GROMACS .gro file of N, CA and C in nm:
model
  519
    1MET      N    1  -9.275   1.324  -0.231
    1MET     CA    2  -9.198   1.296  -0.350
    1MET      C    3  -9.050   1.293  -0.313
    2GLN      N    4  -8.982   1.189  -0.349
    2GLN     CA    5  -8.837   1.178  -0.332
    2GLN      C    6  -8.769   1.224  -0.460
    3ILE      N    7  -8.658   1.296  -0.445
    3ILE     CA    8  -8.582   1.338  -0.562
    3ILE      C    9  -8.504   1.217  -0.611
    4ARG      N   10  -8.517   1.181  -0.737
    4ARG     CA   11  -8.441   1.069  -0.790
    4ARG      C   12  -8.389   1.088  -0.931
    5ASP      N   13  -8.462   1.095  -1.044
    5ASP     CA   14  -8.396   1.090  -1.177
    5ASP      C   15  -8.446   1.185  -1.283
    6LEU      N   16  -8.366   1.271  -1.325
    6LEU     CA   17  -8.383   1.343  -1.451
    6LEU      C   18  -8.243   1.383  -1.488
    7ARG      N   19  -8.199   1.348  -1.607
    7ARG     CA   20  -8.063   1.379  -1.649
    7ARG      C   21  -8.066   1.489  -1.752
    8PHE      N   22  -7.985   1.589  -1.728
    8PHE     CA   23  -7.972   1.696  -1.825
    8PHE      C   24  -7.835   1.756  -1.809
    9GLU      N   25  -7.787   1.820  -1.913
    9GLU     CA   26  -7.653   1.872  -1.911
    9GLU      C   27  -7.646   1.999  -1.993
   10ILE      N   28  -7.570   2.094  -1.945
   10ILE     CA   29  -7.542   2.215  -2.020
   10ILE      C   30  -7.395   2.205  -2.059
   11SER      N   31  -7.365   2.208  -2.187
   11SER     CA   32  -7.226   2.190  -2.228
   11SER      C   33  -7.149   2.320  -2.222
   12ILE      N   34  -7.031   2.311  -2.166
   12ILE     CA   35  -6.938   2.422  -2.163
   12ILE      C   36  -6.802   2.364  -2.200
   13LYS      N   37  -6.730   2.429  -2.292
   13LYS     CA   38  -6.606   2.376  -2.347
   13LYS      C   39  -6.503   2.345  -2.239
   14GLU      N   40  -6.422   2.239  -2.267
   14GLU     CA   41  -6.304   2.204  -2.188
   14GLU      C   42  -6.334   2.186  -2.041
   15CYS      N   43  -6.444   2.123  -2.005
   15CYS     CA   44  -6.481   2.112  -1.865
   15CYS      C   45  -6.527   1.972  -1.830
   16SER      N   46  -6.515   1.939  -1.703
   16SER     CA   47  -6.570   1.813  -1.656
   16SER      C   48  -6.712   1.836  -1.605
   17ILE      N   49  -6.783   1.729  -1.574
   17ILE     CA   50  -6.923   1.739  -1.533
   17ILE      C   51  -6.934   1.755  -1.382
   18MET      N   52  -7.022   1.845  -1.340
   18MET     CA   53  -7.053   1.864  -1.199
   18MET      C   54  -7.178   1.781  -1.169
   19LYS      N   55  -7.175   1.706  -1.060
   19LYS     CA   56  -7.287   1.617  -1.029
   19LYS      C   57  -7.355   1.658  -0.899
   20LEU      N   58  -7.482   1.624  -0.891
   20LEU     CA   59  -7.557   1.642  -0.767
   20LEU      C   60  -7.538   1.516  -0.684
   21LEU      N   61  -7.472   1.528  -0.570
   21LEU     CA   62  -7.445   1.415  -0.483
   21LEU      C   63  -7.562   1.391  -0.388
   22ASN      N   64  -7.582   1.266  -0.351
   22ASN     CA   65  -7.691   1.232  -0.259
   22ASN      C   66  -7.684   1.311  -0.129
   23ASP      N   67  -7.562   1.338  -0.081
   23ASP     CA   68  -7.546   1.415   0.043
   23ASP      C   69  -7.597   1.558   0.031
   24ASN      N   70  -7.612   1.605  -0.091
   24ASN     CA   71  -7.657   1.743  -0.114
   24ASN      C   72  -7.805   1.751  -0.150
   25ILE      N   73  -7.878   1.643  -0.126
   25ILE     CA   74  -8.022   1.639  -0.154
   25ILE      C   75  -8.097   1.638  -0.021
   26PHE      N   76  -8.190   1.730  -0.008
   26PHE     CA   77  -8.272   1.741   0.113
   26PHE      C   78  -8.416   1.707   0.074
   27ASN      N   79  -8.467   1.595   0.124
   27ASN     CA   80  -8.600   1.548   0.087
   27ASN      C   81  -8.705   1.582   0.192
   28ASN      N   82  -8.828   1.603   0.143
   28ASN     CA   83  -8.945   1.626   0.229
   28ASN      C   84  -8.923   1.739   0.331
   29VAL      N   85  -8.871   1.850   0.283
   29VAL     CA   86  -8.841   1.965   0.369
   29VAL      C   87  -8.971   2.035   0.409
   30GLU      N   88  -8.983   2.061   0.537
   30GLU     CA   89  -9.098   2.135   0.591
   30GLU      C   90  -9.064   2.284   0.594
   31LEU      N   91  -9.162   2.369   0.570
   31LEU     CA   92  -9.144   2.514   0.574
   31LEU      C   93  -9.240   2.576   0.674
   32PRO      N   94  -9.201   2.689   0.736
   32PRO     CA   95  -9.295   2.759   0.824
   32PRO      C   96  -9.414   2.812   0.745
   33ASN      N   97  -9.386   2.866   0.626
   33ASN     CA   98  -9.489   2.913   0.533
   33ASN      C   99  -9.445   2.870   0.394
   34TYR      N  100  -9.536   2.820   0.316
   34TYR     CA  101  -9.501   2.768   0.183
   34TYR      C  102  -9.506   2.881   0.081
   35ASN      N  103  -9.395   2.959   0.078
   35ASN     CA  104  -9.383   3.070  -0.016
   35ASN      C  105  -9.238   3.080  -0.063
   36GLU      N  106  -9.213   3.168  -0.161
   36GLU     CA  107  -9.080   3.183  -0.219
   36GLU      C  108  -8.974   3.216  -0.115
   37ILE      N  109  -9.001   3.317  -0.034
   37ILE     CA  110  -8.901   3.365   0.061
   37ILE      C  111  -8.863   3.257   0.162
   38ASP      N  112  -8.962   3.194   0.223
   38ASP     CA  113  -8.931   3.090   0.321
   38ASP      C  114  -8.861   2.970   0.257
   39SER      N  115  -8.896   2.938   0.133
   39SER     CA  116  -8.830   2.825   0.067
   39SER      C  117  -8.683   2.857   0.041
   40LEU      N  118  -8.652   2.978  -0.007
   40LEU     CA  119  -8.512   3.015  -0.031
   40LEU      C  120  -8.434   3.025   0.099
   41LYS      N  121  -8.496   3.079   0.204
   41LYS     CA  122  -8.429   3.087   0.334
   41LYS      C  123  -8.399   2.947   0.389
   42THR      N  124  -8.493   2.857   0.373
   42THR     CA  125  -8.475   2.721   0.424
   42THR      C  126  -8.367   2.648   0.346
   43VAL      N  127  -8.365   2.663   0.214
   43VAL     CA  128  -8.259   2.603   0.134
   43VAL      C  129  -8.124   2.660   0.176
   44ALA      N  130  -8.117   2.791   0.196
   44ALA     CA  131  -7.993   2.855   0.241
   44ALA      C  132  -7.949   2.798   0.377
   45PHE      N  133  -8.044   2.779   0.468
   45PHE     CA  134  -8.011   2.723   0.599
   45PHE      C  135  -7.956   2.582   0.586
   46LYS      N  136  -8.020   2.499   0.505
   46LYS     CA  137  -7.976   2.361   0.486
   46LYS      C  138  -7.834   2.357   0.428
   47ILE      N  139  -7.809   2.441   0.327
   47ILE     CA  140  -7.676   2.446   0.265
   47ILE      C  141  -7.574   2.499   0.366
   48SER      N  142  -7.609   2.603   0.439
   48SER     CA  143  -7.520   2.662   0.539
   48SER      C  144  -7.484   2.560   0.647
   49ASP      N  145  -7.583   2.487   0.692
   49ASP     CA  146  -7.563   2.386   0.795
   49ASP      C  147  -7.468   2.276   0.747
   50LYS      N  148  -7.479   2.240   0.622
   50LYS     CA  149  -7.395   2.133   0.566
   50LYS      C  150  -7.255   2.180   0.533
   51THR      N  151  -7.239   2.306   0.492
   51THR     CA  152  -7.111   2.353   0.438
   51THR      C  153  -7.039   2.457   0.524
   52ASP      N  154  -7.103   2.511   0.623
   52ASP     CA  155  -7.049   2.621   0.704
   52ASP      C  156  -7.037   2.751   0.625
   53ILE      N  157  -7.107   2.762   0.513
   53ILE     CA  158  -7.114   2.889   0.440
   53ILE      C  159  -7.208   2.980   0.518
   54ASN      N  160  -7.176   3.108   0.523
   54ASN     CA  161  -7.258   3.204   0.596
   54ASN      C  162  -7.402   3.203   0.544
   55TYR      N  163  -7.494   3.179   0.635
   55TYR     CA  164  -7.637   3.170   0.601
   55TYR      C  165  -7.686   3.298   0.533
   56GLN      N  166  -7.654   3.413   0.592
   56GLN     CA  167  -7.705   3.540   0.540
   56GLN      C  168  -7.656   3.566   0.397
   57SER      N  169  -7.530   3.530   0.369
   57SER     CA  170  -7.479   3.552   0.233
   57SER      C  171  -7.548   3.460   0.133
   58LEU      N  172  -7.581   3.338   0.176
   58LEU     CA  173  -7.655   3.247   0.088
   58LEU      C  174  -7.796   3.299   0.060
   59VAL      N  175  -7.864   3.345   0.165
   59VAL     CA  176  -7.998   3.401   0.147
   59VAL      C  177  -7.992   3.517   0.049
   60SER      N  178  -7.897   3.609   0.071
   60SER     CA  179  -7.883   3.725  -0.018
   60SER      C  180  -7.857   3.683  -0.162
   61GLY      N  181  -7.768   3.586  -0.180
   61GLY     CA  182  -7.735   3.539  -0.315
   61GLY      C  183  -7.852   3.473  -0.385
   62LEU      N  184  -7.924   3.387  -0.314
   62LEU     CA  185  -8.039   3.319  -0.375
   62LEU      C  186  -8.150   3.419  -0.407
   63MET      N  187  -8.173   3.514  -0.317
   63MET     CA  188  -8.275   3.617  -0.342
   63MET      C  189  -8.234   3.706  -0.460
   64SER      N  190  -8.106   3.741  -0.467
   64SER     CA  191  -8.056   3.824  -0.576
   64SER      C  192  -8.074   3.754  -0.710
   65SER      N  193  -8.044   3.627  -0.715
   65SER     CA  194  -8.062   3.549  -0.837
   65SER      C  195  -8.208   3.553  -0.882
   66GLU      N  196  -8.298   3.542  -0.787
   66GLU     CA  197  -8.442   3.546  -0.817
   66GLU      C  198  -8.483   3.684  -0.867
   67VAL      N  199  -8.437   3.789  -0.798
   67VAL     CA  200  -8.474   3.926  -0.835
   67VAL      C  201  -8.421   3.961  -0.975
   68GLU      N  202  -8.299   3.914  -1.006
   68GLU     CA  203  -8.238   3.944  -1.136
   68GLU      C  204  -8.298   3.861  -1.250
   69GLY      N  205  -8.387   3.769  -1.217
   69GLY     CA  206  -8.448   3.686  -1.320
   69GLY      C  207  -8.357   3.576  -1.369
   70ASP      N  208  -8.256   3.541  -1.289
   70ASP     CA  209  -8.161   3.436  -1.328
   70ASP      C  210  -8.204   3.299  -1.277
   71THR      N  211  -8.333   3.278  -1.264
   71THR     CA  212  -8.383   3.148  -1.223
   71THR      C  213  -8.470   3.091  -1.334
   72ALA      N  214  -8.476   2.959  -1.338
   72ALA     CA  215  -8.571   2.892  -1.426
   72ALA      C  216  -8.682   2.841  -1.336
   73VAL      N  217  -8.805   2.863  -1.376
   73VAL     CA  218  -8.920   2.820  -1.297
   73VAL      C  219  -9.017   2.749  -1.389
   74GLY      N  220  -9.060   2.631  -1.350
   74GLY     CA  221  -9.162   2.562  -1.427
   74GLY      C  222  -9.162   2.414  -1.399
   75ALA      N  223  -9.269   2.350  -1.432
   75ALA     CA  224  -9.285   2.206  -1.417
   75ALA      C  225  -9.252   2.160  -1.275
   76GLY      N  226  -9.286   2.243  -1.176
   76GLY     CA  227  -9.265   2.206  -1.037
   76GLY      C  228  -9.124   2.226  -0.986
   77LEU      N  229  -9.041   2.299  -1.061
   77LEU     CA  230  -8.899   2.310  -1.031
   77LEU      C  231  -8.850   2.453  -1.043
   78VAL      N  232  -8.756   2.492  -0.953
   78VAL     CA  233  -8.685   2.620  -0.962
   78VAL      C  234  -8.536   2.588  -0.962
   79ILE      N  235  -8.461   2.653  -1.051
   79ILE     CA  236  -8.315   2.644  -1.050
   79ILE      C  237  -8.261   2.783  -1.024
   80THR      N  238  -8.174   2.796  -0.923
   80THR     CA  239  -8.119   2.925  -0.884
   80THR      C  240  -7.973   2.907  -0.845
   81TYR      N  241  -7.905   3.017  -0.813
   81TYR     CA  242  -7.766   3.006  -0.772
   81TYR      C  243  -7.726   3.120  -0.679
   82ALA      N  244  -7.609   3.099  -0.612
   82ALA     CA  245  -7.549   3.199  -0.523
   82ALA      C  246  -7.398   3.180  -0.528
   83PHE      N  247  -7.324   3.278  -0.474
   83PHE     CA  248  -7.179   3.272  -0.469
   83PHE      C  249  -7.132   3.267  -0.325
   84SER      N  250  -7.016   3.202  -0.301
   84SER     CA  251  -6.958   3.198  -0.167
   84SER      C  252  -6.807   3.189  -0.175
   85SER      N  253  -6.740   3.263  -0.088
   85SER     CA  254  -6.594   3.257  -0.082
   85SER      C  255  -6.546   3.127  -0.016
   86LYS      N  256  -6.635   3.053   0.047
   86LYS     CA  257  -6.599   2.926   0.112
   86LYS      C  258  -6.596   2.808   0.015
   87MET      N  259  -6.642   2.828  -0.108
   87MET     CA  260  -6.645   2.719  -0.206
   87MET      C  261  -6.518   2.720  -0.290
   88ASP      N  262  -6.462   2.601  -0.313
   88ASP     CA  263  -6.346   2.587  -0.401
   88ASP      C  264  -6.389   2.560  -0.544
   89LYS      N  265  -6.506   2.498  -0.560
   89LYS     CA  266  -6.558   2.465  -0.692
   89LYS      C  267  -6.710   2.471  -0.685
   90PRO      N  268  -6.775   2.482  -0.800
   90PRO     CA  269  -6.923   2.486  -0.800
   90PRO      C  270  -6.980   2.357  -0.741
   91GLU      N  271  -7.090   2.371  -0.668
   91GLU     CA  272  -7.155   2.255  -0.609
   91GLU      C  273  -7.306   2.269  -0.623
   92LEU      N  274  -7.371   2.156  -0.648
   92LEU     CA  275  -7.517   2.152  -0.664
   92LEU      C  276  -7.583   2.102  -0.536
   93PHE      N  277  -7.698   2.161  -0.506
   93PHE     CA  278  -7.782   2.118  -0.394
   93PHE      C  279  -7.925   2.112  -0.445
   94ALA      N  280  -8.006   2.024  -0.387
   94ALA     CA  281  -8.147   2.017  -0.424
   94ALA      C  282  -8.231   1.992  -0.300
   95ALA      N  283  -8.346   2.055  -0.297
   95ALA     CA  284  -8.441   2.034  -0.188
   95ALA      C  285  -8.579   2.016  -0.249
   96ASN      N  286  -8.651   1.917  -0.199
   96ASN     CA  287  -8.792   1.911  -0.235
   96ASN      C  288  -8.872   1.927  -0.107
   97PHE      N  289  -8.994   1.973  -0.123
   97PHE     CA  290  -9.073   2.017  -0.010
   97PHE      C  291  -9.193   1.925   0.010
   98SER      N  292  -9.238   1.917   0.135
   98SER     CA  293  -9.349   1.828   0.168
   98SER      C  294  -9.481   1.876   0.108
   99LYS      N  295  -9.489   2.006   0.076
   99LYS     CA  296  -9.607   2.063   0.009
   99LYS      C  297  -9.560   2.154  -0.103
  100GLU      N  298  -9.647   2.178  -0.200
  100GLU     CA  299  -9.612   2.269  -0.309
  100GLU      C  300  -9.606   2.413  -0.261
  101ILE      N  301  -9.523   2.491  -0.331
  101ILE     CA  302  -9.504   2.633  -0.299
  101ILE      C  303  -9.558   2.715  -0.415
  102GLY      N  304  -9.640   2.814  -0.385
  102GLY     CA  305  -9.687   2.905  -0.490
  102GLY      C  306  -9.575   3.001  -0.526
  103TRP      N  307  -9.521   2.989  -0.646
  103TRP     CA  308  -9.408   3.073  -0.690
  103TRP      C  309  -9.464   3.182  -0.778
  104ASP      N  310  -9.454   3.306  -0.734
  104ASP     CA  311  -9.516   3.418  -0.805
  104ASP      C  312  -9.455   3.448  -0.940
  105TYR      N  313  -9.322   3.434  -0.952
  105TYR     CA  314  -9.255   3.470  -1.076
  105TYR      C  315  -9.217   3.344  -1.150
  106PRO      N  316  -9.233   3.329  -1.279
  106PRO     CA  317  -9.288   3.427  -1.370
  106PRO      C  318  -9.438   3.414  -1.391
  107SER      N  319  -9.494   3.299  -1.358
  107SER     CA  320  -9.634   3.282  -1.398
  107SER      C  321  -9.722   3.223  -1.288
  108GLY      N  322  -9.682   3.240  -1.164
  108GLY     CA  323  -9.765   3.191  -1.056
  108GLY      C  324  -9.776   3.040  -1.050
  109GLN      N  325  -9.669   2.970  -1.085
  109GLN     CA  326  -9.672   2.824  -1.085
  109GLN      C  327  -9.645   2.768  -0.946
  110ASN      N  328  -9.690   2.647  -0.922
  110ASN     CA  329  -9.656   2.577  -0.800
  110ASN      C  330  -9.529   2.497  -0.824
  111ILE      N  331  -9.439   2.499  -0.726
  111ILE     CA  332  -9.315   2.422  -0.738
  111ILE      C  333  -9.301   2.332  -0.616
  112SER      N  334  -9.224   2.226  -0.631
  112SER     CA  335  -9.199   2.136  -0.519
  112SER      C  336  -9.050   2.110  -0.500
  113THR      N  337  -8.965   2.157  -0.591
  113THR     CA  338  -8.821   2.131  -0.585
  113THR      C  339  -8.742   2.256  -0.621
  114ILE      N  340  -8.635   2.281  -0.545
  114ILE     CA  341  -8.540   2.387  -0.578
  114ILE      C  342  -8.403   2.324  -0.597
  115ILE      N  343  -8.338   2.357  -0.708
  115ILE     CA  344  -8.199   2.320  -0.730
  115ILE      C  345  -8.119   2.448  -0.715
  116ALA      N  346  -8.019   2.445  -0.626
  116ALA     CA  347  -7.933   2.562  -0.603
  116ALA      C  348  -7.791   2.527  -0.643
  117ILE      N  349  -7.730   2.613  -0.723
  117ILE     CA  350  -7.590   2.600  -0.761
  117ILE      C  351  -7.514   2.701  -0.676
  118VAL      N  352  -7.417   2.655  -0.597
  118VAL     CA  353  -7.335   2.747  -0.518
  118VAL      C  354  -7.197   2.751  -0.582
  119LEU      N  355  -7.159   2.872  -0.624
  119LEU     CA  356  -7.035   2.893  -0.698
  119LEU      C  357  -6.934   2.969  -0.614
  120PRO      N  358  -6.804   2.944  -0.636
  120PRO     CA  359  -6.702   3.021  -0.564
  120PRO      C  360  -6.704   3.168  -0.604
  121ARG      N  361  -6.666   3.254  -0.509
  121ARG     CA  362  -6.645   3.396  -0.543
  121ARG      C  363  -6.536   3.401  -0.649
  122GLY      N  364  -6.546   3.497  -0.736
  122GLY     CA  365  -6.451   3.507  -0.846
  122GLY      C  366  -6.510   3.453  -0.975
  123TYR      N  367  -6.620   3.379  -0.964
  123TYR     CA  368  -6.687   3.327  -1.083
  123TYR      C  369  -6.791   3.424  -1.136
  124GLU      N  370  -6.819   3.532  -1.063
  124GLU     CA  371  -6.931   3.619  -1.096
  124GLU      C  372  -6.935   3.663  -1.242
  125ASN      N  373  -6.824   3.704  -1.296
  125ASN     CA  374  -6.824   3.757  -1.433
  125ASN      C  375  -6.757   3.664  -1.533
  126THR      N  376  -6.750   3.536  -1.500
  126THR     CA  377  -6.685   3.441  -1.590
  126THR      C  378  -6.782   3.396  -1.700
  127GLU      N  379  -6.723   3.341  -1.805
  127GLU     CA  380  -6.803   3.285  -1.914
  127GLU      C  381  -6.891   3.171  -1.861
  128PHE      N  382  -6.838   3.098  -1.762
  128PHE     CA  383  -6.912   2.987  -1.701
  128PHE      C  384  -7.045   3.035  -1.642
  129VAL      N  385  -7.039   3.142  -1.564
  129VAL     CA  386  -7.162   3.194  -1.502
  129VAL      C  387  -7.255   3.252  -1.607
  130GLN      N  388  -7.200   3.319  -1.706
  130GLN     CA  389  -7.285   3.371  -1.814
  130GLN      C  390  -7.356   3.256  -1.884
  131GLU      N  391  -7.284   3.146  -1.906
  131GLU     CA  392  -7.345   3.027  -1.968
  131GLU      C  393  -7.455   2.970  -1.880
  132ILE      N  394  -7.431   2.965  -1.749
  132ILE     CA  395  -7.535   2.917  -1.657
  132ILE      C  396  -7.658   3.006  -1.667
  133ARG      N  397  -7.636   3.138  -1.661
  133ARG     CA  398  -7.750   3.231  -1.668
  133ARG      C  399  -7.830   3.210  -1.796
  134GLU      N  400  -7.761   3.206  -1.908
  134GLU     CA  401  -7.831   3.189  -2.036
  134GLU      C  402  -7.895   3.052  -2.046
  135SER      N  403  -7.826   2.950  -1.998
  135SER     CA  404  -7.880   2.815  -2.006
  135SER      C  405  -8.001   2.797  -1.917
  136VAL      N  406  -7.992   2.850  -1.795
  136VAL     CA  407  -8.105   2.839  -1.703
  136VAL      C  408  -8.225   2.912  -1.761
  137ARG      N  409  -8.201   3.032  -1.814
  137ARG     CA  410  -8.313   3.111  -1.866
  137ARG      C  411  -8.370   3.055  -1.995
  138TYR      N  412  -8.285   3.007  -2.083
  138TYR     CA  413  -8.332   2.974  -2.218
  138TYR      C  414  -8.319   2.827  -2.253
  139LYS      N  415  -8.196   2.779  -2.267
  139LYS     CA  416  -8.175   2.642  -2.315
  139LYS      C  417  -8.238   2.539  -2.222
  140PHE      N  418  -8.201   2.544  -2.093
  140PHE     CA  419  -8.251   2.445  -2.000
  140PHE      C  420  -8.402   2.457  -1.984
  141ALA      N  421  -8.448   2.578  -1.964
  141ALA     CA  422  -8.592   2.598  -1.943
  141ALA      C  423  -8.671   2.545  -2.062
  142LYS      N  424  -8.625   2.577  -2.182
  142LYS     CA  425  -8.697   2.532  -2.301
  142LYS      C  426  -8.696   2.380  -2.310
  143GLY      N  427  -8.579   2.319  -2.290
  143GLY     CA  428  -8.569   2.173  -2.300
  143GLY      C  429  -8.647   2.101  -2.192
  144LEU      N  430  -8.644   2.156  -2.072
  144LEU     CA  431  -8.711   2.090  -1.960
  144LEU      C  432  -8.861   2.099  -1.969
  145PHE      N  433  -8.910   2.215  -2.011
  145PHE     CA  434  -9.052   2.241  -2.001
  145PHE      C  435  -9.131   2.206  -2.126
  146GLU      N  436  -9.066   2.144  -2.225
  146GLU     CA  437  -9.137   2.103  -2.346
  146GLU      C  438  -9.159   1.952  -2.344
  147GLY      N  439  -9.262   1.908  -2.409
  147GLY     CA  440  -9.284   1.766  -2.434
  147GLY      C  441  -9.307   1.683  -2.310
  148ASN      N  442  -9.258   1.559  -2.315
  148ASN     CA  443  -9.284   1.461  -2.210
  148ASN      C  444  -9.213   1.491  -2.079
  149THR      N  445  -9.110   1.574  -2.083
  149THR     CA  446  -9.037   1.603  -1.960
  149THR      C  447  -9.129   1.663  -1.855
  150VAL      N  448  -9.217   1.750  -1.895
  150VAL     CA  449  -9.310   1.812  -1.800
  150VAL      C  450  -9.393   1.704  -1.730
  151ASP      N  451  -9.435   1.603  -1.804
  151ASP     CA  452  -9.513   1.496  -1.744
  151ASP      C  453  -9.434   1.424  -1.634
  152LYS      N  454  -9.304   1.407  -1.655
  152LYS     CA  455  -9.222   1.341  -1.553
  152LYS      C  456  -9.220   1.422  -1.424
  153TRP      N  457  -9.210   1.556  -1.438
  153TRP     CA  458  -9.206   1.639  -1.318
  153TRP      C  459  -9.340   1.640  -1.246
  154SER      N  460  -9.449   1.629  -1.319
  154SER     CA  461  -9.580   1.635  -1.254
  154SER      C  462  -9.619   1.502  -1.193
  155ASN      N  463  -9.547   1.395  -1.226
  155ASN     CA  464  -9.576   1.264  -1.169
  155ASN      C  465  -9.456   1.219  -1.085
  156PRO      N  466  -9.460   1.241  -0.953
  156PRO     CA  467  -9.346   1.208  -0.867
  156PRO      C  468  -9.304   1.062  -0.876
  157ASN      N  469  -9.396   0.971  -0.908
  157ASN     CA  470  -9.362   0.829  -0.916
  157ASN      C  471  -9.267   0.798  -1.030
  158GLU      N  472  -9.260   0.884  -1.132
  158GLU     CA  473  -9.171   0.859  -1.245
  158GLU      C  474  -9.033   0.920  -1.226
  159ILE      N  475  -9.013   0.997  -1.120
  159ILE     CA  476  -8.882   1.059  -1.098
  159ILE      C  477  -8.795   0.959  -1.022
  160THR      N  478  -8.688   0.910  -1.084
  160THR     CA  479  -8.604   0.810  -1.018
  160THR      C  480  -8.472   0.864  -0.966
  161GLU      N  481  -8.422   0.971  -1.024
  161GLU     CA  482  -8.300   1.034  -0.971
  161GLU      C  483  -8.286   1.172  -1.033
  162LEU      N  484  -8.301   1.273  -0.953
  162LEU     CA  485  -8.298   1.409  -1.006
  162LEU      C  486  -8.155   1.455  -1.025
  163VAL      N  487  -8.124   1.503  -1.140
  163VAL     CA  488  -8.000   1.570  -1.170
  163VAL      C  489  -7.877   1.484  -1.146
  164SER      N  490  -7.846   1.393  -1.236
  164SER     CA  491  -7.721   1.319  -1.223
  164SER      C  492  -7.606   1.400  -1.279
  165SER      N  493  -7.635   1.484  -1.378
  165SER     CA  494  -7.533   1.579  -1.423
  165SER      C  495  -7.604   1.705  -1.467
  166PHE      N  496  -7.549   1.819  -1.435
  166PHE     CA  497  -7.617   1.944  -1.467
  166PHE      C  498  -7.532   2.037  -1.549
  167VAL      N  499  -7.431   2.093  -1.491
  167VAL     CA  500  -7.347   2.186  -1.566
  167VAL      C  501  -7.203   2.139  -1.563
  168SER      N  502  -7.126   2.185  -1.657
  168SER     CA  503  -6.985   2.151  -1.661
  168SER      C  504  -6.908   2.244  -1.570
  169GLU      N  505  -6.802   2.192  -1.515
  169GLU     CA  506  -6.721   2.272  -1.423
  169GLU      C  507  -6.610   2.342  -1.501
  170PRO      N  508  -6.592   2.470  -1.480
  170PRO     CA  509  -6.495   2.546  -1.559
  170PRO      C  510  -6.351   2.530  -1.511
  171ASP      N  511  -6.260   2.564  -1.597
  171ASP     CA  512  -6.120   2.575  -1.562
  171ASP      C  513  -6.088   2.723  -1.567
  172ILE      N  514  -6.088   2.789  -1.450
  172ILE     CA  515  -6.068   2.934  -1.450
  172ILE      C  516  -5.933   2.972  -1.391
  173ALA      N  517  -5.838   2.880  -1.393
  173ALA     CA  518  -5.707   2.905  -1.332
  173ALA      C  519  -5.640   3.029  -1.384
   0.00000   0.00000   0.00000
């Protein structure tokens, strides 16, 4: 399955749109073992390799997001986030895997795609991050996993471009 099209947006006041760029999409990723931990480690490695962000800090951040329940899981997709002092602004990354991964939390679903939001340090307690947490848990999850949208995720042939816009970028000056 190639990542291509689903458009969704979380509105945050006075902000521009953050986009998932083609350079930040990793397709048909192979894993040593198809499980949560190896998938998050591999996504962290891919992001680290592309951005020079410390691999270990990315792994810790992505795992922490999962442990805190700040991820959305369903319809073959996981959305998670981490923080890095090397980032000037929030950036989106996506990876899809050559095989499905059994994701234990929350309901033992199989996933094939992870979307990771990497945010600059200093954003941890901002309204922006709180909005992401609430949106990922409630608004986005509800909107994505209801109705025909689920059918699009379960049929890779109907996905034409994953995530053209996701969250708004804050002005935290």
